[in-house]
Every structure is written in structure tokens, then in C-alpha cells.
Amino acid sequence: MSRPRILLSNDDGIHAVGLRTLAEALAALGEVWVVAPDRERSAASHAISLHQPLRVRQLGPREYSVDGTPADCVYLGLNHLLPEPPDLVVGGINHGPNLGNDVLYSGTVSVAMEGALFGRGAIAVSLCLPDSVRGRTLEAVDFAVAAEFVAKLADAVVAEPMPPGVLLNVNVPYLERAGVRGHKLCRLGYTDWADAVTERHDPRGRPYYWIAGQRNGTDAIGDSDNAAVDDGYISVTPIHYDVTDYRSFTYARHLALAGFDRARDALGDVTLPHPVHPKARRRS
Ligand code: MN
């Protein structure tokens, strides 16, 4: 196979050390295109800009910054900037964890999700930096373990294409290389954020609010991504945009909703196969 084409983005901004380190590691594997926000857009989730113009700056032969969200960057990359569709879309390396329910807010995960929606292979990767480190200059933070793992994973995904619509969400513990015990397949866990709203007052006495909680502990789910990272493992969690909760079919069917029994569903009680993905046919 020819060298794979990889689209790389993030939510920490195009100059982030995590993205730079990953771009270098992936360059050994294939042709890397960077399309990333011109500033930090962490927790932008999957927002796209429908009501304002987007400005793109070309910073290198295959490198562009965009004054939009992470999803804007991938959308522009896939539909306009890249001459051919990429084999793989990668988000990261994020400067902080994206574990459990936090994937819902994550711009990093949305980079990969946007790639998955377009039928591409997709990986999101986050280094689980503690808050005490995240606020400081990150030049000294070693992203190498995470970058090397993603390069290996990307290689494997190119060799064995993922089911369409799926991304792999990777979280790497912030440990010395020798402390990392390996990688583990996980489910999404749950992160509990305490005291999430702080009220303060501006110089004119008007209240304003910070949404910034303290991590109040995580779930006790043995096979969760949170638990794996706590135990020193790199977590790998497959995520699909189909967030149907198959476990709740029975509950929903038994709700007392008059008139809703005229059209019976045919979904059954088991997890369904991957939906037919129209864009998968366009895979190179
Ligand atoms: Mn971020």
C-alpha cells in the first residue's frame, strides 16, 4: 500500500505541543496534513460554524489554521483542503484526559468523530495531564509515549480498516515510560465533577460564573477507561456515533404512551450490526 494520508487536528490549537509531537510521530508513517484551530477550543465538542465566515491561513505545504472549531477544521479538511480523502483522521494529543462522560464535551474526540462520520478511520488521543501540570508551560511535558502508541495504533488501523462510523478513543496515563503497564480495551466510565459552578462578582458588582469543577473521583466500573488509566494502562475505547441505547429498548416499549402501539418496531432485543454507512464506499 502507498503511504497513508493522515488528517491531524486538535482542540488545543495548532501550536500545541501535543499536536506537534504527534505530527512528527505520524510523519514516519504517512503523509500528514494538519488543519487545526488557530487558538485553544477545548470543550468545543462537535460545534460547527454555520452562521459566520471561516478564515483559513496556510502555514506550510500541508498545514492550515482555521479560526473555527475542531469540527470546522476537519470538515474543511475533508471537503475542501485535502486533494484526496485521508485514510485516517486523528485528534490530539490533547493536553488532558478525555475519559468517560467527558467525551461528550471533548473537541479532541469530535475531531475523530467528524472523520468517522465521513467514513474514515479515526483516532482520538489524550494525555491525562493532572490539572496542576495543565496550567503551566507544556514544553517540558513528555508526549512521546502517547505519540509512539498512536503511531503504532494508526499503522494497525490502516492495515485493518475500522468499521465505518467508529473511532478509537485513547487515553494515556501521565507516567514515566517504565510505569505504563500496556494498553487495555475499555468501556466509557463516568467522571464525577463536584462544585461545578463558582459565582464571583465583577468590579461593578454584577455576578459572573465559572464552570470549572474539581474531579470528585471516578466510577467503580472495573473495565472503564477511568479505571484503566488509574491502574497505569493506556485505555482504548471504540465509540460509534450511533448512541442508541440498546439496553433501554424494553423500557421504552413498555412506557404507557397511548397510540404508539400501532407501528410495532422490529429492532429486537440484541445489539444491532453497524448501520449501513453510505460514505464507507468512498474509502480509498
Ligand atoms: Mn484540549
PDB file of C-alpha atoms and ligand atoms in Angstrom:
ATOM      1  CA  MET A   1       0.000   0.000   0.000  1.00  0.00           C
ATOM      2  CA  SER A   2       1.152   3.550  -0.676  1.00  0.00           C
ATOM      3  CA  ARG A   3       1.854   5.789   2.276  1.00  0.00           C
ATOM      4  CA  PRO A   4      -1.395   6.537   4.100  1.00  0.00           C
ATOM      5  CA  ARG A   5      -2.750  10.071   4.147  1.00  0.00           C
ATOM      6  CA  ILE A   6      -3.490  11.313   7.659  1.00  0.00           C
ATOM      7  CA  LEU A   7      -5.510  14.369   8.649  1.00  0.00           C
ATOM      8  CA  LEU A   8      -4.478  15.663  12.074  1.00  0.00           C
ATOM      9  CA  SER A   9      -6.322  18.216  14.183  1.00  0.00           C
ATOM     10  CA  ASN A  10      -6.931  19.039  17.841  1.00  0.00           C
ATOM     11  CA  ASP A  11      -8.750  21.398  20.176  1.00  0.00           C
ATOM     12  CA  ASP A  12      -5.732  22.927  21.934  1.00  0.00           C
ATOM     13  CA  GLY A  13      -4.752  24.994  18.907  1.00  0.00           C
ATOM     14  CA  ILE A  14      -2.335  24.484  16.047  1.00  0.00           C
ATOM     15  CA  HIS A  15       0.742  25.447  18.091  1.00  0.00           C
ATOM     16  CA  ALA A  16       0.062  22.961  20.912  1.00  0.00           C
ATOM     17  CA  VAL A  17       2.982  20.732  21.858  1.00  0.00           C
ATOM     18  CA  GLY A  18       0.767  17.639  21.841  1.00  0.00           C
ATOM     19  CA  LEU A  19      -0.201  18.184  18.204  1.00  0.00           C
ATOM     20  CA  ARG A  20       3.382  18.980  17.173  1.00  0.00           C
ATOM     21  CA  THR A  21       4.741  15.823  18.797  1.00  0.00           C
ATOM     22  CA  LEU A  22       2.063  13.676  17.186  1.00  0.00           C
ATOM     23  CA  ALA A  23       2.592  15.253  13.752  1.00  0.00           C
ATOM     24  CA  GLU A  24       6.271  14.272  13.935  1.00  0.00           C
ATOM     25  CA  ALA A  25       5.500  10.710  15.016  1.00  0.00           C
ATOM     26  CA  LEU A  26       2.883  10.224  12.287  1.00  0.00           C
ATOM     27  CA  ALA A  27       5.143  11.682   9.586  1.00  0.00           C
ATOM     28  CA  ALA A  28       7.185   8.477   9.795  1.00  0.00           C
ATOM     29  CA  LEU A  29       4.043   6.558   8.878  1.00  0.00           C
ATOM     30  CA  GLY A  30       2.418   8.604   6.147  1.00  0.00           C
ATOM     31  CA  GLU A  31       1.605  11.968   4.612  1.00  0.00           C
ATOM     32  CA  VAL A  32       0.381  14.202   7.414  1.00  0.00           C
ATOM     33  CA  TRP A  33      -1.998  17.106   6.823  1.00  0.00           C
ATOM     34  CA  VAL A  34      -2.608  19.460   9.733  1.00  0.00           C
ATOM     35  CA  VAL A  35      -5.819  21.509   9.823  1.00  0.00           C
ATOM     36  CA  ALA A  36      -6.277  22.845  13.346  1.00  0.00           C
ATOM     37  CA  PRO A  37      -7.877  25.743  15.248  1.00  0.00           C
ATOM     38  CA  ASP A  38      -5.827  28.953  15.431  1.00  0.00           C
ATOM     39  CA  ARG A  39      -6.349  29.050  19.226  1.00  0.00           C
ATOM     40  CA  GLU A  40      -7.454  26.796  22.036  1.00  0.00           C
ATOM     41  CA  ARG A  41     -11.002  25.483  21.557  1.00  0.00           C
ATOM     42  CA  SER A  42     -11.076  22.830  24.281  1.00  0.00           C
ATOM     43  CA  ALA A  43     -14.595  21.661  25.227  1.00  0.00           C
ATOM     44  CA  ALA A  44     -15.928  22.929  21.884  1.00  0.00           C
ATOM     45  CA  SER A  45     -17.461  19.490  21.475  1.00  0.00           C
ATOM     46  CA  HIS A  46     -18.913  18.943  17.986  1.00  0.00           C
ATOM     47  CA  ALA A  47     -19.967  22.538  17.254  1.00  0.00           C
ATOM     48  CA  ILE A  48     -19.681  23.726  13.671  1.00  0.00           C
ATOM     49  CA  SER A  49     -19.878  27.319  12.461  1.00  0.00           C
ATOM     50  CA  LEU A  50     -22.933  27.748  10.260  1.00  0.00           C
ATOM     51  CA  HIS A  51     -23.536  31.473  10.733  1.00  0.00           C
ATOM     52  CA  GLN A  52     -20.122  33.071  10.487  1.00  0.00           C
ATOM     53  CA  PRO A  53     -17.337  33.017   7.906  1.00  0.00           C
ATOM     54  CA  LEU A  54     -14.231  30.929   8.464  1.00  0.00           C
ATOM     55  CA  ARG A  55     -10.751  32.233   7.663  1.00  0.00           C
ATOM     56  CA  VAL A  56      -8.057  29.728   6.723  1.00  0.00           C
ATOM     57  CA  ARG A  57      -4.322  30.508   6.897  1.00  0.00           C
ATOM     58  CA  GLN A  58      -1.852  28.265   5.129  1.00  0.00           C
ATOM     59  CA  LEU A  59       1.205  27.905   7.349  1.00  0.00           C
ATOM     60  CA  GLY A  60       3.076  25.245   5.379  1.00  0.00           C
ATOM     61  CA  PRO A  61       2.742  22.891   2.406  1.00  0.00           C
ATOM     62  CA  ARG A  62       0.191  20.705   4.235  1.00  0.00           C
ATOM     63  CA  GLU A  63      -0.625  22.837   7.226  1.00  0.00           C
ATOM     64  CA  TYR A  64      -3.574  25.176   7.807  1.00  0.00           C
ATOM     65  CA  SER A  65      -5.007  27.059  10.755  1.00  0.00           C
ATOM     66  CA  VAL A  66      -8.714  27.907  10.921  1.00  0.00           C
ATOM     67  CA  ASP A  67     -10.491  30.453  13.147  1.00  0.00           C
ATOM     68  CA  GLY A  68     -13.190  27.883  13.911  1.00  0.00           C
ATOM     69  CA  THR A  69     -13.934  24.807  15.961  1.00  0.00           C
ATOM     70  CA  PRO A  70     -12.225  21.403  15.770  1.00  0.00           C
ATOM     71  CA  ALA A  71     -15.180  20.025  13.782  1.00  0.00           C
ATOM     72  CA  ASP A  72     -14.928  23.012  11.384  1.00  0.00           C
ATOM     73  CA  CYS A  73     -11.271  22.133  10.787  1.00  0.00           C
ATOM     74  CA  VAL A  74     -11.976  18.509   9.926  1.00  0.00           C
ATOM     75  CA  TYR A  75     -14.982  19.454   7.806  1.00  0.00           C
ATOM     76  CA  LEU A  76     -12.899  21.940   5.795  1.00  0.00           C
ATOM     77  CA  GLY A  77     -10.031  19.491   5.547  1.00  0.00           C
ATOM     78  CA  LEU A  78     -12.167  16.638   4.269  1.00  0.00           C
ATOM     79  CA  ASN A  79     -14.374  18.663   1.949  1.00  0.00           C
ATOM     80  CA  HIS A  80     -12.046  21.335   0.652  1.00  0.00           C
ATOM     81  CA  LEU A  81      -8.392  21.463   1.650  1.00  0.00           C
ATOM     82  CA  LEU A  82      -7.169  17.905   1.090  1.00  0.00           C
ATOM     83  CA  PRO A  83      -6.915  16.845  -2.563  1.00  0.00           C
ATOM     84  CA  GLU A  84      -7.894  13.246  -1.722  1.00  0.00           C
ATOM     85  CA  PRO A  85      -9.741  11.789   1.278  1.00  0.00           C
ATOM     86  CA  PRO A  86      -7.421  10.748   4.117  1.00  0.00           C
ATOM     87  CA  ASP A  87      -7.139   7.155   5.260  1.00  0.00           C
ATOM     88  CA  LEU A  88      -7.186   8.284   8.842  1.00  0.00           C
ATOM     89  CA  VAL A  89      -8.344  11.291  10.883  1.00  0.00           C
ATOM     90  CA  VAL A  90      -6.533  11.789  14.203  1.00  0.00           C
ATOM     91  CA  GLY A  91      -7.363  14.216  17.033  1.00  0.00           C
ATOM     92  CA  GLY A  92      -4.747  15.109  19.641  1.00  0.00           C
ATOM     93  CA  ILE A  93      -2.621  14.692  21.530  1.00  0.00           C
ATOM     94  CA  ASN A  94      -4.956  16.503  23.907  1.00  0.00           C
ATOM     95  CA  HIS A  95      -3.405  18.256  26.919  1.00  0.00           C
ATOM     96  CA  GLY A  96      -5.568  16.470  29.472  1.00  0.00           C
ATOM     97  CA  PRO A  97      -7.829  13.427  29.754  1.00  0.00           C
ATOM     98  CA  ASN A  98     -10.968  12.672  27.726  1.00  0.00           C
ATOM     99  CA  LEU A  99     -12.365   9.835  29.803  1.00  0.00           C
ATOM    100  CA  GLY A 100     -15.883   8.518  30.331  1.00  0.00           C
ATOM    101  CA  ASN A 101     -18.715  11.018  30.015  1.00  0.00           C
ATOM    102  CA  ASP A 102     -16.251  13.810  29.270  1.00  0.00           C
ATOM    103  CA  VAL A 103     -16.089  12.592  25.664  1.00  0.00           C
ATOM    104  CA  LEU A 104     -19.391  14.459  25.213  1.00  0.00           C
ATOM    105  CA  TYR A 105     -17.658  17.824  25.703  1.00  0.00           C
ATOM    106  CA  SER A 106     -14.395  16.970  24.020  1.00  0.00           C
ATOM    107  CA  GLY A 107     -13.190  18.764  20.902  1.00  0.00           C
ATOM    108  CA  THR A 108     -10.460  16.148  20.525  1.00  0.00           C
ATOM    109  CA  VAL A 109     -12.984  13.326  20.331  1.00  0.00           C
ATOM    110  CA  SER A 110     -15.088  15.386  17.913  1.00  0.00           C
ATOM    111  CA  VAL A 111     -12.137  15.638  15.528  1.00  0.00           C
ATOM    112  CA  ALA A 112     -12.126  11.859  15.280  1.00  0.00           C
ATOM    113  CA  MET A 113     -15.931  11.684  15.288  1.00  0.00           C
ATOM    114  CA  GLU A 114     -16.117  14.011  12.291  1.00  0.00           C
ATOM    115  CA  GLY A 115     -13.669  11.724  10.493  1.00  0.00           C
ATOM    116  CA  ALA A 116     -15.760   8.685  11.443  1.00  0.00           C
ATOM    117  CA  LEU A 117     -18.904  10.391  10.122  1.00  0.00           C
ATOM    118  CA  PHE A 118     -17.118  10.712   6.792  1.00  0.00           C
ATOM    119  CA  GLY A 119     -16.296   7.012   6.731  1.00  0.00           C
ATOM    120  CA  ARG A 120     -12.615   7.449   7.563  1.00  0.00           C
ATOM    121  CA  GLY A 121     -10.609   5.557  10.139  1.00  0.00           C
ATOM    122  CA  ALA A 122     -10.478   7.730  13.248  1.00  0.00           C
ATOM    123  CA  ILE A 123      -8.454   8.002  16.461  1.00  0.00           C
ATOM    124  CA  ALA A 124      -8.661  10.483  19.347  1.00  0.00           C
ATOM    125  CA  VAL A 125      -5.777  10.584  21.798  1.00  0.00           C
ATOM    126  CA  SER A 126      -5.367  12.383  25.102  1.00  0.00           C
ATOM    127  CA  LEU A 127      -2.536  12.558  27.614  1.00  0.00           C
ATOM    128  CA  CYS A 128      -4.035  12.517  31.116  1.00  0.00           C
ATOM    129  CA  LEU A 129      -2.165  15.513  32.478  1.00  0.00           C
ATOM    130  CA  PRO A 130      -3.239  16.467  36.007  1.00  0.00           C
ATOM    131  CA  ASP A 131      -4.673  19.998  36.410  1.00  0.00           C
ATOM    132  CA  SER A 132      -1.517  21.046  38.289  1.00  0.00           C
ATOM    133  CA  VAL A 133       0.513  20.454  35.130  1.00  0.00           C
ATOM    134  CA  ARG A 134      -2.005  21.671  32.560  1.00  0.00           C
ATOM    135  CA  GLY A 135      -1.849  25.283  33.695  1.00  0.00           C
ATOM    136  CA  ARG A 136       1.928  25.500  33.283  1.00  0.00           C
ATOM    137  CA  THR A 137       4.051  25.756  30.177  1.00  0.00           C
ATOM    138  CA  LEU A 138       3.941  22.403  28.470  1.00  0.00           C
ATOM    139  CA  GLU A 139       7.315  22.434  26.730  1.00  0.00           C
ATOM    140  CA  ALA A 140       8.668  20.143  29.429  1.00  0.00           C
ATOM    141  CA  VAL A 141       5.812  17.614  29.220  1.00  0.00           C
ATOM    142  CA  ASP A 142       6.802  14.398  27.507  1.00  0.00           C
ATOM    143  CA  PHE A 143       4.210  13.428  24.929  1.00  0.00           C
ATOM    144  CA  ALA A 144       6.495  10.763  23.433  1.00  0.00           C
ATOM    145  CA  VAL A 145       4.882   7.650  24.957  1.00  0.00           C
ATOM    146  CA  ALA A 146       1.451   8.745  23.725  1.00  0.00           C
ATOM    147  CA  ALA A 147       2.779   9.699  20.275  1.00  0.00           C
ATOM    148  CA  GLU A 148       4.565   6.361  19.840  1.00  0.00           C
ATOM    149  CA  PHE A 149       1.477   4.409  20.852  1.00  0.00           C
ATOM    150  CA  VAL A 150      -0.737   6.336  18.432  1.00  0.00           C
ATOM    151  CA  ALA A 151       1.741   5.797  15.596  1.00  0.00           C
ATOM    152  CA  LYS A 152       1.577   2.039  16.210  1.00  0.00           C
ATOM    153  CA  LEU A 153      -2.197   2.117  16.518  1.00  0.00           C
ATOM    154  CA  ALA A 154      -2.539   4.193  13.342  1.00  0.00           C
ATOM    155  CA  ASP A 155      -0.367   1.695  11.492  1.00  0.00           C
ATOM    156  CA  ALA A 156      -2.573  -1.158  12.699  1.00  0.00           C
ATOM    157  CA  VAL A 157      -5.784   0.673  11.774  1.00  0.00           C
ATOM    158  CA  VAL A 158      -4.536   1.387   8.256  1.00  0.00           C
ATOM    159  CA  ALA A 159      -3.671  -2.313   7.855  1.00  0.00           C
ATOM    160  CA  GLU A 160      -7.029  -3.423   9.294  1.00  0.00           C
ATOM    161  CA  PRO A 161      -9.647  -0.755   8.463  1.00  0.00           C
ATOM    162  CA  MET A 162     -12.134   0.088  11.196  1.00  0.00           C
ATOM    163  CA  PRO A 163     -15.882  -0.455  10.850  1.00  0.00           C
ATOM    164  CA  PRO A 164     -17.271   2.775   9.380  1.00  0.00           C
ATOM    165  CA  GLY A 165     -18.624   5.259  11.891  1.00  0.00           C
ATOM    166  CA  VAL A 166     -16.269   4.135  14.654  1.00  0.00           C
ATOM    167  CA  LEU A 167     -13.453   5.987  16.351  1.00  0.00           C
ATOM    168  CA  LEU A 168     -10.937   4.709  18.864  1.00  0.00           C
ATOM    169  CA  ASN A 169     -10.659   6.937  21.937  1.00  0.00           C
ATOM    170  CA  VAL A 170      -7.230   6.590  23.530  1.00  0.00           C
ATOM    171  CA  ASN A 171      -6.178   7.943  26.937  1.00  0.00           C
ATOM    172  CA  VAL A 172      -2.570   7.680  28.025  1.00  0.00           C
ATOM    173  CA  PRO A 173      -1.674   7.875  31.733  1.00  0.00           C
ATOM    174  CA  TYR A 174       0.771  10.638  32.673  1.00  0.00           C
ATOM    175  CA  LEU A 175       3.600   8.384  33.834  1.00  0.00           C
ATOM    176  CA  GLU A 176       7.227   7.695  33.121  1.00  0.00           C
ATOM    177  CA  ARG A 177       7.620   5.274  30.228  1.00  0.00           C
ATOM    178  CA  ALA A 178       8.503   2.391  32.568  1.00  0.00           C
ATOM    179  CA  GLY A 179       5.351   2.990  34.603  1.00  0.00           C
ATOM    180  CA  VAL A 180       2.965   2.400  31.697  1.00  0.00           C
ATOM    181  CA  ARG A 181       1.734  -1.184  32.023  1.00  0.00           C
ATOM    182  CA  GLY A 182       0.393  -1.653  28.500  1.00  0.00           C
ATOM    183  CA  HIS A 183      -2.914  -0.966  26.824  1.00  0.00           C
ATOM    184  CA  LYS A 184      -6.386  -2.179  27.625  1.00  0.00           C
ATOM    185  CA  LEU A 185      -9.715  -2.347  25.781  1.00  0.00           C
ATOM    186  CA  CYS A 186     -12.250  -0.394  27.848  1.00  0.00           C
ATOM    187  CA  ARG A 187     -15.786   0.915  28.037  1.00  0.00           C
ATOM    188  CA  LEU A 188     -16.516   4.550  28.796  1.00  0.00           C
ATOM    189  CA  GLY A 189     -16.612   5.210  32.508  1.00  0.00           C
ATOM    190  CA  TYR A 190     -18.024   8.103  34.481  1.00  0.00           C
ATOM    191  CA  THR A 191     -16.205  11.109  35.860  1.00  0.00           C
ATOM    192  CA  ASP A 192     -17.858  12.980  38.701  1.00  0.00           C
ATOM    193  CA  TRP A 193     -17.244  16.733  38.734  1.00  0.00           C
ATOM    194  CA  ALA A 194     -18.017  18.449  42.030  1.00  0.00           C
ATOM    195  CA  ASP A 195     -18.793  22.108  42.732  1.00  0.00           C
ATOM    196  CA  ALA A 196     -19.007  22.773  39.040  1.00  0.00           C
ATOM    197  CA  VAL A 197     -20.236  26.391  39.205  1.00  0.00           C
ATOM    198  CA  THR A 198     -18.393  29.183  41.019  1.00  0.00           C
ATOM    199  CA  GLU A 199     -20.069  32.583  41.386  1.00  0.00           C
ATOM    200  CA  ARG A 200     -17.906  35.720  41.580  1.00  0.00           C
ATOM    201  CA  HIS A 201     -18.534  39.426  41.137  1.00  0.00           C
ATOM    202  CA  ASP A 202     -17.099  41.846  38.616  1.00  0.00           C
ATOM    203  CA  PRO A 203     -15.859  45.347  39.639  1.00  0.00           C
ATOM    204  CA  ARG A 204     -19.401  46.697  39.084  1.00  0.00           C
ATOM    205  CA  GLY A 205     -20.876  44.155  41.468  1.00  0.00           C
ATOM    206  CA  ARG A 206     -22.544  42.005  38.850  1.00  0.00           C
ATOM    207  CA  PRO A 207     -22.226  38.246  39.286  1.00  0.00           C
ATOM    208  CA  TYR A 208     -20.396  36.087  36.798  1.00  0.00           C
ATOM    209  CA  TYR A 209     -19.846  32.364  36.734  1.00  0.00           C
ATOM    210  CA  TRP A 210     -17.029  29.905  36.112  1.00  0.00           C
ATOM    211  CA  ILE A 211     -17.864  26.391  35.074  1.00  0.00           C
ATOM    212  CA  ALA A 212     -14.802  24.597  36.380  1.00  0.00           C
ATOM    213  CA  GLY A 213     -15.252  21.705  38.715  1.00  0.00           C
ATOM    214  CA  GLN A 214     -12.880  19.609  40.732  1.00  0.00           C
ATOM    215  CA  ARG A 215     -12.549  15.976  39.757  1.00  0.00           C
ATOM    216  CA  ASN A 216     -14.546  14.351  42.552  1.00  0.00           C
ATOM    217  CA  GLY A 217     -13.476  10.816  41.785  1.00  0.00           C
ATOM    218  CA  THR A 218     -14.486   8.386  39.123  1.00  0.00           C
ATOM    219  CA  ASP A 219     -16.659   5.359  38.712  1.00  0.00           C
ATOM    220  CA  ALA A 220     -16.079   1.949  40.254  1.00  0.00           C
ATOM    221  CA  ILE A 221     -16.624   0.212  36.913  1.00  0.00           C
ATOM    222  CA  GLY A 222     -13.828  -2.320  36.643  1.00  0.00           C
ATOM    223  CA  ASP A 223     -13.493  -2.221  32.886  1.00  0.00           C
ATOM    224  CA  SER A 224     -13.861   1.535  32.436  1.00  0.00           C
ATOM    225  CA  ASP A 225     -11.327   3.816  30.785  1.00  0.00           C
ATOM    226  CA  ASN A 226     -11.042   5.750  34.053  1.00  0.00           C
ATOM    227  CA  ALA A 227     -10.101   2.596  35.941  1.00  0.00           C
ATOM    228  CA  ALA A 228      -7.561   1.512  33.333  1.00  0.00           C
ATOM    229  CA  VAL A 229      -5.751   4.859  33.385  1.00  0.00           C
ATOM    230  CA  ASP A 230      -5.786   4.865  37.212  1.00  0.00           C
ATOM    231  CA  ASP A 231      -4.117   1.440  37.040  1.00  0.00           C
ATOM    232  CA  GLY A 232      -1.391   2.689  34.684  1.00  0.00           C
ATOM    233  CA  TYR A 233      -2.803   1.357  31.408  1.00  0.00           C
ATOM    234  CA  ILE A 234      -3.407   3.132  28.124  1.00  0.00           C
ATOM    235  CA  SER A 235      -7.176   2.846  27.561  1.00  0.00           C
ATOM    236  CA  VAL A 236      -8.621   2.168  24.112  1.00  0.00           C
ATOM    237  CA  THR A 237     -12.395   2.601  23.764  1.00  0.00           C
ATOM    238  CA  PRO A 238     -14.264   2.178  20.479  1.00  0.00           C
ATOM    239  CA  ILE A 239     -17.052   4.765  20.136  1.00  0.00           C
ATOM    240  CA  HIS A 240     -19.746   4.978  17.451  1.00  0.00           C
ATOM    241  CA  TYR A 241     -21.887   7.974  16.585  1.00  0.00           C
ATOM    242  CA  ASP A 242     -24.891   5.651  16.890  1.00  0.00           C
ATOM    243  CA  VAL A 243     -25.592   6.328  20.561  1.00  0.00           C
ATOM    244  CA  THR A 244     -28.804   4.283  20.569  1.00  0.00           C
ATOM    245  CA  ASP A 245     -29.108   2.637  23.970  1.00  0.00           C
ATOM    246  CA  TYR A 246     -29.997  -0.948  23.104  1.00  0.00           C
ATOM    247  CA  ARG A 247     -30.321  -1.762  26.790  1.00  0.00           C
ATOM    248  CA  SER A 248     -33.350   0.516  27.052  1.00  0.00           C
ATOM    249  CA  PHE A 249     -35.495  -0.871  24.221  1.00  0.00           C
ATOM    250  CA  THR A 250     -37.563  -2.889  26.663  1.00  0.00           C
ATOM    251  CA  TYR A 251     -38.056   0.101  28.959  1.00  0.00           C
ATOM    252  CA  ALA A 252     -39.129   2.371  26.078  1.00  0.00           C
ATOM    253  CA  ARG A 253     -41.528  -0.221  24.659  1.00  0.00           C
ATOM    254  CA  HIS A 254     -43.297  -0.554  27.989  1.00  0.00           C
ATOM    255  CA  LEU A 255     -43.906   3.147  28.516  1.00  0.00           C
ATOM    256  CA  ALA A 256     -47.619   3.913  28.655  1.00  0.00           C
ATOM    257  CA  LEU A 257     -47.925   6.059  25.538  1.00  0.00           C
ATOM    258  CA  ALA A 258     -51.394   5.893  24.001  1.00  0.00           C
ATOM    259  CA  GLY A 259     -51.456   5.351  20.253  1.00  0.00           C
ATOM    260  CA  PHE A 260     -47.819   4.400  19.911  1.00  0.00           C
ATOM    261  CA  ASP A 261     -48.525   0.664  19.604  1.00  0.00           C
ATOM    262  CA  ARG A 262     -49.910   0.969  16.067  1.00  0.00           C
ATOM    263  CA  ALA A 263     -46.491   0.762  14.433  1.00  0.00           C
ATOM    264  CA  ARG A 264     -44.534  -2.068  16.013  1.00  0.00           C
ATOM    265  CA  ASP A 265     -40.779  -1.788  15.956  1.00  0.00           C
ATOM    266  CA  ALA A 266     -38.702  -4.631  14.587  1.00  0.00           C
ATOM    267  CA  LEU A 267     -35.483  -3.884  16.428  1.00  0.00           C
ATOM    268  CA  GLY A 268     -35.399  -6.981  18.600  1.00  0.00           C
ATOM    269  CA  ASP A 269     -33.544  -7.098  21.898  1.00  0.00           C
ATOM    270  CA  VAL A 270     -29.948  -7.572  20.855  1.00  0.00           C
ATOM    271  CA  THR A 271     -27.248  -5.144  19.837  1.00  0.00           C
ATOM    272  CA  LEU A 272     -27.691  -4.428  16.149  1.00  0.00           C
ATOM    273  CA  PRO A 273     -24.969  -4.608  13.495  1.00  0.00           C
ATOM    274  CA  HIS A 274     -23.255  -1.417  12.379  1.00  0.00           C
ATOM    275  CA  PRO A 275     -25.618   0.733  10.330  1.00  0.00           C
ATOM    276  CA  VAL A 276     -25.006   0.808   6.595  1.00  0.00           C
ATOM    277  CA  HIS A 277     -22.614   3.696   6.142  1.00  0.00           C
ATOM    278  CA  PRO A 278     -23.045   5.476   2.787  1.00  0.00           C
ATOM    279  CA  LYS A 279     -19.670   7.199   2.915  1.00  0.00           C
ATOM    280  CA  ALA A 280     -17.769   3.973   3.540  1.00  0.00           C
ATOM    281  CA  ARG A 281     -17.892   3.266  -0.194  1.00  0.00           C
ATOM    282  CA  ARG A 282     -15.718   6.297  -0.790  1.00  0.00           C
ATOM    283  CA  ARG A 283     -12.867   4.865   1.270  1.00  0.00           C
ATOM    284  CA  SER A 284      -9.622   4.741  -0.591  1.00  0.00           C
TER     285      SER A 284
HETATM  286 MN    MN B   1      -7.960  20.291  24.757  1.00  0.00          MN
END
